[in-house]
Each structure stands twice: as C-alpha cells, then as structure tokens.
Amino acid sequence: MNKEKIIIIGAGLSGLMIAYLLQKKGYNITILEADKRIGGRIETLTGSSGATMEMGATWFSKPHQNLIALLEEFEIPYFKQHTKGISFFETMSFVPPQRFEISDAEEPSFRIVGGTAKLIEKLITEVGLENIKTKAKVTAVKEIENYIEITDSNGIKHTATKIISTLPPHLLVQTIQFEPHLPEKIQRLAKKTHTWMGESIKFAVEYANPFWKENNYSGTLFSQASIIQEMYDHSNNDNKGFALKGFLNGGTYTLTKEQREEKVLLQLTKVFGKEAANYVAYHEKVWREEPLTFFPYEQLVLGHENNGNSEYNKPLWNDKLYVSGSETASQNPGYMEGAIVAARNIATQF
C-alpha cells in the first residue's frame, strides 16, 4: 500500500471509480460523502411490486464504450430499452396526440439489469465500505505546506497529501471554503458550469401489469403540451415489475407532489385510457430540491454549458487539488460515461 493519503469528495459514480482505479495503483483512499446515501445522481427505487425505477442516471448507448467496458469487467448485465409498439407525441393540449413507431434501425438505448444502482453496489464492494465516510459534508479545505486539511460538517479534520473533488463544479465553489482561495478564473468558470440533471424532475408510475404493452403501445410519450415532457417503458427485464418513467416539465417544481401526481395521471389516462388510472404507486425526484447536488445559479446557465472545459484538467495548489466529476469530462460530460471518462483521466495523473 502506498502511504500517500488521497481524499475524494463525493461518493457518486465518478468518486467511486477514481477510488477503485487509484486503489489498484496502491494509494490509500478515503471518500467523504455528504449524504447518508451513496451513489450521487444514481438512485434506484424498488417499488412494492418489485419494479426497479431510476430517479437518476438510467440510459446509455453503444458509443458509451467506457461504461460498457466497466459493466463487462464487473459482469453486470444490461438490456435493450423497450420501444416496440405505438408511441405518442402531443403537440397541443386540445389536439389528439400523434402516433408513430420507433424504427429498429435507430441506435438502441440500454438499461442495467436490476437497476443502475447495481454498478454502485459493485464499486462499493471493490472500494470497501470502510473507506467511505457518509454524512461527512466537506465545509472547508486548507492547504498547509505539504499537505491538505479538510474539515467536515461534524467538525472532524482530515488530512491528505492530495484531494480530488467530484462534486459538480458549481456546487463545489458555492459550498466549500478554500484557503487560499481558488483562482478567480476557476471560480468564474465553475459558477457558469451547468450541473447535469440539476433542474430535472424524474417520475415513475408503478403498475401491477404492463397494460400499454398488452395494447401494443411502446410506453414512449413526448409532449409539448402537458406535465410529462418525455416518458418510456420502465419494466424490469424479467417482466416481474412494471412502470412508466420519464421527465416532468421542470417548471412544475413549484407545485406540490400531490398536484404533480394528479396532473401526471390526468395526462396518462388521456393518452392511454382508463387503465392508466389503476396504478400501484407514484414516485418522483425533484433534483433542484437536493442541496447536495444542486445550487441555484446566480446567472443564466445553459444545458451542458462549460461541461468538459479543459481548465478543469489542470491541478491546483501545486498538484495537491484536483477538480473532477462528470461535468469535467472531455467526452460525454454529465452522463455516466462522462463520470467514468473523468475518473480515468484523473487516475492517469497519479
């Protein structure tokens, strides 16, 4: 074991992956995670019917080769997203939805068997739960000669020779005190870097049976007119749990959960008929209400803005402080693939 101590901030996919890669190189790793839950923007819920529903990162495709290679290394199976049957597109609320079918020639999307959390669970096993400290929100980071002192929300001080942050850059500069201050250039850049999924509202409606498939509907819906903006079949690959899942209009975060649920069911029954009203449970995740992921922007920041900016590849504080995470990736930033690309990029620098 290399005696050099490295602390990673954040136990999402990127933080866990960096720990996994650096442990293989012999480094002594500790991950500090602010939440009680490990996984970051990967969160799989299991409903009472056994349906596994993703409230965070879900899909990937063949160009995401680093993620696919990791799943194959860990022998985690994945399956093709169901798209067969009639899909719907709502243009206006007073016009019946258009019907279309998705061609088999289109690039398929995939999901992980048993839920995306399977990847997190495997990485936790590899890294070791004893090396991950939860409910330890980093509040201050201080450079002291040849090492770094990190203070967490419990008042505990940790020391390391190097520190790697995997927080969304905007969250990093808004929630942690640095001494000395981070360079002004990085602070300005981070405040203008979009946090992927930050404004998203993900939802799932759990059902006892997949009535849409039985009626030759794919479960796919796109809408410019109602609360559901896009939705897909979210049944388990073993056909033992069924759900429809997608994204709600981000502006509806001002409504209550009950109001959103009511609007969702109204839209589903309008599109699919009365069967849609016979549901097991409604689930949702309003990501902007997660202060450990999202911090409100001071100015307008566009989707993916400054994601993958090359400035993030430059270590700070004489190579003692590294800024990583999915938003910093040179390829597919913001996605699971980006989280792994960013982790591999950091690991090559050690």
Coordinates of C-alpha atoms in Angstrom, one line a residue:
M1 CA 0.0 0.0 0.0
N2 CA 1.3 3.4 -1.0
K3 CA 1.5 5.6 2.2
E4 CA 0.3 8.6 0.2
K5 CA -3.2 9.5 1.5
I6 CA -5.8 10.8 -1.0
I7 CA -9.2 12.1 -0.1
I8 CA -12.0 12.1 -2.6
I9 CA -15.0 14.4 -2.1
G10 CA -18.2 12.7 -3.3
A11 CA -19.3 9.0 -3.5
G12 CA -21.1 9.2 -6.8
L13 CA -20.0 7.1 -9.8
S14 CA -17.0 9.3 -10.5
G15 CA -15.7 9.4 -6.9
L16 CA -16.1 5.6 -6.5
M17 CA -14.5 5.0 -9.9
I18 CA -11.5 7.2 -9.0
A19 CA -11.1 5.3 -5.7
Y20 CA -11.3 2.0 -7.5
L21 CA -8.6 2.9 -10.0
L22 CA -6.3 4.6 -7.5
Q23 CA -6.6 1.7 -5.0
K24 CA -5.4 -0.6 -7.8
K25 CA -2.3 1.6 -8.0
G26 CA -1.7 1.2 -4.3
Y27 CA -3.0 4.5 -2.9
N28 CA -4.6 4.9 0.5
I29 CA -8.1 6.3 -0.3
T30 CA -10.9 7.8 1.8
I31 CA -14.1 9.1 0.2
L32 CA -16.1 11.8 2.1
E33 CA -19.8 11.8 1.2
A34 CA -22.1 14.5 2.4
D35 CA -25.3 12.3 2.0
K36 CA -26.3 9.3 4.1
R37 CA -26.9 7.6 0.7
I38 CA -24.0 6.5 -1.6
G39 CA -24.5 6.9 -5.4
G40 CA -24.9 10.7 -6.1
R41 CA -27.1 11.1 -9.2
I42 CA -27.6 7.4 -9.4
E43 CA -30.6 6.3 -7.3
T44 CA -32.7 3.2 -7.9
L45 CA -36.0 2.8 -6.1
T46 CA -37.6 -0.7 -5.7
G47 CA -41.4 -0.5 -5.6
S48 CA -43.8 -2.7 -3.7
S49 CA -44.4 -4.6 -6.9
G50 CA -40.7 -5.3 -7.4
A51 CA -40.3 -2.7 -10.2
T52 CA -36.9 -1.0 -10.1
M53 CA -37.3 2.6 -11.0
E54 CA -34.5 5.1 -11.7
M55 CA -34.7 8.5 -10.2
G56 CA -31.4 9.4 -11.6
A57 CA -29.0 8.2 -14.3
T58 CA -30.6 5.5 -16.4
W59 CA -29.8 5.0 -20.1
F60 CA -26.6 4.5 -22.1
S61 CA -25.8 3.5 -25.7
K62 CA -23.1 1.8 -27.7
P63 CA -20.9 5.0 -28.1
H64 CA -20.5 4.9 -24.2
Q65 CA -17.7 2.4 -24.5
N66 CA -16.0 3.1 -21.2
L67 CA -19.2 2.4 -19.3
I68 CA -19.9 -0.7 -21.3
A69 CA -16.3 -2.0 -20.7
L70 CA -16.8 -1.4 -16.9
L71 CA -20.1 -3.3 -16.9
E72 CA -18.4 -6.2 -18.7
E73 CA -15.4 -6.1 -16.4
F74 CA -17.8 -6.4 -13.4
E75 CA -20.1 -8.9 -15.3
I76 CA -23.1 -6.7 -14.8
P77 CA -25.7 -7.5 -17.4
Y78 CA -27.7 -4.9 -19.3
F79 CA -30.6 -5.0 -21.7
K80 CA -32.2 -3.0 -24.6
Q81 CA -34.8 -0.4 -23.8
H82 CA -38.3 -1.5 -24.9
T83 CA -39.5 0.7 -27.7
K84 CA -41.7 -1.7 -29.7
G85 CA -45.3 -0.6 -30.4
I86 CA -47.1 2.7 -30.9
S87 CA -45.6 5.9 -29.4
F88 CA -47.2 9.2 -28.9
F89 CA -46.3 12.9 -29.5
E90 CA -48.5 15.6 -28.0
T91 CA -48.1 19.0 -29.8
M92 CA -51.1 20.9 -28.2
S93 CA -53.4 20.1 -25.3
F94 CA -56.5 20.4 -27.5
V95 CA -55.3 18.2 -30.3
P96 CA -55.2 14.4 -30.2
P97 CA -51.6 13.1 -29.8
Q98 CA -49.8 12.0 -33.0
R99 CA -49.0 8.3 -33.2
F100 CA -45.6 7.0 -34.5
E101 CA -43.4 3.9 -34.3
I102 CA -39.7 3.9 -33.4
S103 CA -37.6 2.2 -36.1
D104 CA -35.5 -0.8 -35.2
A105 CA -32.7 0.9 -37.2
E106 CA -32.4 3.6 -34.5
E107 CA -29.4 3.5 -32.1
P108 CA -30.8 1.5 -29.1
S109 CA -30.5 2.6 -25.5
F110 CA -29.7 0.2 -22.7
R111 CA -30.5 -0.2 -19.0
I112 CA -28.7 -2.2 -16.3
V113 CA -30.4 -5.4 -15.2
G114 CA -31.7 -4.8 -11.6
G115 CA -31.2 -1.1 -11.8
T116 CA -28.3 1.4 -12.2
A117 CA -27.5 1.0 -8.5
K118 CA -26.0 -2.4 -9.3
L119 CA -23.0 -0.6 -10.6
I120 CA -22.7 1.5 -7.4
E121 CA -23.1 -1.6 -5.3
K122 CA -20.3 -3.3 -7.1
L123 CA -18.0 -0.3 -6.8
I124 CA -18.7 -0.1 -3.1
T125 CA -17.7 -3.8 -2.7
E126 CA -14.5 -3.1 -4.6
V127 CA -13.6 0.1 -2.8
G128 CA -14.6 -1.1 0.6
L129 CA -17.4 0.4 2.7
E130 CA -14.9 1.1 5.4
N131 CA -13.2 3.6 3.1
I132 CA -16.3 5.6 2.5
K133 CA -17.5 8.1 5.2
T134 CA -21.1 9.1 4.8
K135 CA -22.9 12.1 6.4
A136 CA -19.5 13.9 6.2
K137 CA -20.1 17.1 4.2
V138 CA -16.9 18.9 3.4
T139 CA -17.1 22.5 4.6
A140 CA -13.5 23.7 4.3
V141 CA -10.3 22.8 2.6
K142 CA -7.0 24.3 3.6
E143 CA -3.5 24.0 2.1
I144 CA -0.9 23.6 4.8
E145 CA 2.7 23.3 3.5
N146 CA 3.0 19.8 2.0
Y147 CA -0.5 18.5 2.9
I148 CA -4.2 19.5 2.9
E149 CA -6.5 19.8 5.9
I150 CA -10.2 19.0 5.2
T151 CA -13.0 19.9 7.7
D152 CA -16.3 18.2 7.5
S153 CA -19.8 19.1 8.9
N154 CA -19.2 17.0 12.0
G155 CA -16.2 19.3 12.9
I156 CA -13.8 16.4 12.1
K157 CA -10.5 17.4 10.5
H158 CA -9.0 15.0 7.9
T159 CA -5.5 15.3 6.4
A160 CA -4.3 14.2 3.0
T161 CA -1.4 14.7 0.6
K162 CA -3.9 15.2 -2.3
I163 CA -7.6 15.9 -2.6
I164 CA -9.9 15.2 -5.6
S165 CA -13.4 16.8 -5.8
T166 CA -16.0 15.0 -7.8
L167 CA -18.8 17.5 -6.9
P168 CA -20.5 19.4 -9.7
P169 CA -18.1 22.4 -10.1
H170 CA -20.8 25.0 -9.3
L171 CA -21.7 23.2 -6.1
L172 CA -18.0 22.9 -5.2
V173 CA -17.2 26.6 -5.3
Q174 CA -20.5 27.7 -3.6
T175 CA -20.5 25.3 -0.7
I176 CA -16.8 24.8 0.4
Q177 CA -14.4 27.4 1.8
F178 CA -10.9 27.3 0.3
E179 CA -7.8 28.6 1.9
P180 CA -6.1 30.0 -0.1
H181 CA -9.0 31.0 -2.4
L182 CA -9.3 29.1 -5.6
P183 CA -8.0 31.0 -8.7
E184 CA -10.6 33.6 -9.8
K185 CA -10.6 32.1 -13.3
I186 CA -11.8 28.7 -11.9
Q187 CA -14.4 30.3 -9.6
R188 CA -15.9 32.2 -12.5
L189 CA -15.9 29.1 -14.8
A190 CA -17.5 26.9 -12.1
K191 CA -20.3 29.4 -11.5
K192 CA -21.1 29.2 -15.2
T193 CA -20.9 25.4 -15.4
H194 CA -24.2 23.5 -15.8
T195 CA -24.9 20.8 -13.2
W196 CA -26.4 18.0 -15.3
M197 CA -29.9 16.8 -14.1
G198 CA -29.9 19.7 -11.6
E199 CA -33.2 21.1 -12.9
S200 CA -34.8 17.7 -13.7
I201 CA -37.9 16.2 -12.2
K202 CA -37.9 12.5 -12.7
F203 CA -41.0 10.5 -12.1
A204 CA -42.2 6.9 -12.3
V205 CA -45.7 5.4 -12.1
E206 CA -45.7 1.8 -10.9
Y207 CA -48.3 -0.7 -12.3
A208 CA -49.3 -4.3 -11.5
N209 CA -49.3 -5.2 -15.1
P210 CA -48.0 -3.6 -18.4
F211 CA -51.3 -2.6 -19.9
W212 CA -49.6 -0.5 -22.5
K213 CA -47.6 -3.4 -24.0
E214 CA -50.8 -5.5 -24.0
N215 CA -52.4 -2.8 -26.1
N216 CA -49.4 -2.6 -28.5
Y217 CA -48.2 0.8 -27.0
S218 CA -44.4 1.2 -26.5
G219 CA -44.9 3.4 -23.4
T220 CA -43.0 6.2 -25.2
L221 CA -44.5 9.7 -25.0
F222 CA -43.2 13.1 -25.9
S223 CA -45.2 16.2 -25.1
Q224 CA -45.0 19.9 -25.6
A225 CA -48.5 20.4 -24.0
S226 CA -48.6 18.7 -20.6
I227 CA -46.6 18.0 -17.5
I228 CA -44.9 14.9 -18.8
Q229 CA -42.3 16.0 -21.3
E230 CA -40.9 12.6 -22.2
M231 CA -41.6 9.1 -20.9
Y232 CA -40.7 5.5 -21.6
D233 CA -41.5 1.9 -20.6
H234 CA -39.6 1.1 -17.4
S235 CA -40.5 -2.5 -16.9
N236 CA -37.9 -4.9 -15.4
N237 CA -36.2 -7.1 -18.0
D238 CA -37.6 -10.2 -16.3
N239 CA -41.2 -9.0 -16.7
K240 CA -41.7 -9.1 -12.9
G241 CA -42.1 -5.4 -12.3
F242 CA -43.8 -2.7 -14.4
A243 CA -43.6 1.1 -14.6
L244 CA -43.7 4.1 -16.9
K245 CA -40.9 6.6 -16.3
G246 CA -39.6 9.9 -17.6
F247 CA -39.2 13.6 -17.0
L248 CA -41.7 16.2 -16.0
N249 CA -41.7 19.9 -17.0
G250 CA -39.0 21.4 -14.8
G251 CA -41.1 24.5 -14.1
T252 CA -43.6 22.4 -12.1
Y253 CA -41.2 22.2 -9.2
T254 CA -43.4 25.0 -7.7
L255 CA -46.3 22.6 -7.4
T256 CA -46.8 20.1 -4.6
K257 CA -46.0 16.4 -5.2
E258 CA -49.8 15.7 -5.0
Q259 CA -50.5 18.3 -7.6
R260 CA -47.9 16.8 -10.0
E261 CA -49.2 13.3 -9.4
E262 CA -52.7 14.4 -10.3
K263 CA -51.6 16.1 -13.5
V264 CA -49.4 13.1 -14.5
L265 CA -52.4 10.7 -14.1
L266 CA -54.7 13.0 -15.9
Q267 CA -52.3 13.1 -18.9
L268 CA -51.7 9.3 -18.8
T269 CA -55.4 8.5 -18.8
K270 CA -56.0 11.0 -21.6
V271 CA -53.3 9.3 -23.8
F272 CA -53.7 5.6 -22.7
G273 CA -57.3 5.4 -21.5
K274 CA -58.8 4.4 -18.1
E275 CA -56.4 1.6 -17.5
A276 CA -53.7 4.1 -16.7
A277 CA -55.6 5.3 -13.6
N278 CA -55.2 1.9 -12.0
Y279 CA -51.7 2.3 -10.7
V280 CA -49.8 0.9 -7.7
A281 CA -47.7 4.0 -6.8
Y282 CA -46.3 7.3 -8.0
H283 CA -42.7 8.1 -7.4
E284 CA -40.7 11.3 -8.1
K285 CA -37.4 13.1 -7.6
V286 CA -37.1 16.9 -7.8
W287 CA -33.4 17.3 -8.2
R288 CA -33.3 21.0 -7.6
E289 CA -34.5 20.2 -4.0
E290 CA -31.3 18.2 -3.4
P291 CA -28.9 20.7 -1.9
L292 CA -26.1 18.1 -2.1
T293 CA -26.4 18.1 -5.9
F294 CA -27.9 21.4 -7.0
F295 CA -27.1 25.0 -6.0
P296 CA -29.1 27.8 -7.6
Y297 CA -27.2 29.8 -10.3
E298 CA -26.6 33.5 -9.9
Q299 CA -27.0 33.9 -13.7
L300 CA -28.5 32.1 -16.6
V301 CA -26.6 28.8 -17.3
L302 CA -27.5 26.8 -20.4
G303 CA -27.6 23.0 -20.5
H304 CA -24.1 21.4 -20.6
E305 CA -22.6 24.9 -20.6
N306 CA -18.8 24.7 -19.8
N307 CA -19.1 20.9 -19.3
G308 CA -15.8 19.4 -20.4
N309 CA -13.9 22.7 -20.2
S310 CA -10.2 22.0 -20.4
E311 CA -9.4 24.3 -17.4
Y312 CA -10.7 21.5 -15.2
N313 CA -7.9 19.2 -16.3
K314 CA -5.2 21.4 -14.6
P315 CA -4.4 20.5 -11.0
L316 CA -4.3 23.4 -8.5
W317 CA -2.3 24.1 -5.3
N318 CA 1.0 22.6 -6.7
D319 CA -0.7 19.4 -7.8
K320 CA -2.5 18.8 -4.5
L321 CA -6.0 19.7 -5.5
Y322 CA -7.9 18.2 -8.5
V323 CA -11.3 19.1 -9.8
S324 CA -13.1 16.1 -11.4
G325 CA -16.5 14.6 -11.8
S326 CA -18.8 14.0 -14.8
E327 CA -19.2 17.7 -15.7
T328 CA -15.4 18.0 -16.2
A329 CA -15.2 15.0 -18.7
S330 CA -13.7 15.5 -22.1
Q331 CA -16.3 13.1 -23.6
N332 CA -20.0 12.7 -22.7
P333 CA -19.8 15.2 -19.8
G334 CA -22.8 14.9 -17.4
Y335 CA -23.6 11.3 -18.2
M336 CA -22.4 8.0 -16.6
E337 CA -19.9 7.7 -19.4
G338 CA -18.6 11.1 -18.6
A339 CA -18.2 10.2 -14.9
I340 CA -16.0 7.2 -15.9
V341 CA -14.0 9.2 -18.5
A342 CA -13.3 11.9 -15.9
A343 CA -12.2 9.2 -13.4
R344 CA -9.9 7.6 -15.8
N345 CA -8.4 10.9 -16.8
I346 CA -7.6 11.7 -13.1
A347 CA -6.2 8.2 -12.5
T348 CA -3.7 8.6 -15.3
Q349 CA -2.3 11.7 -13.5
F350 CA -1.2 9.6 -10.5

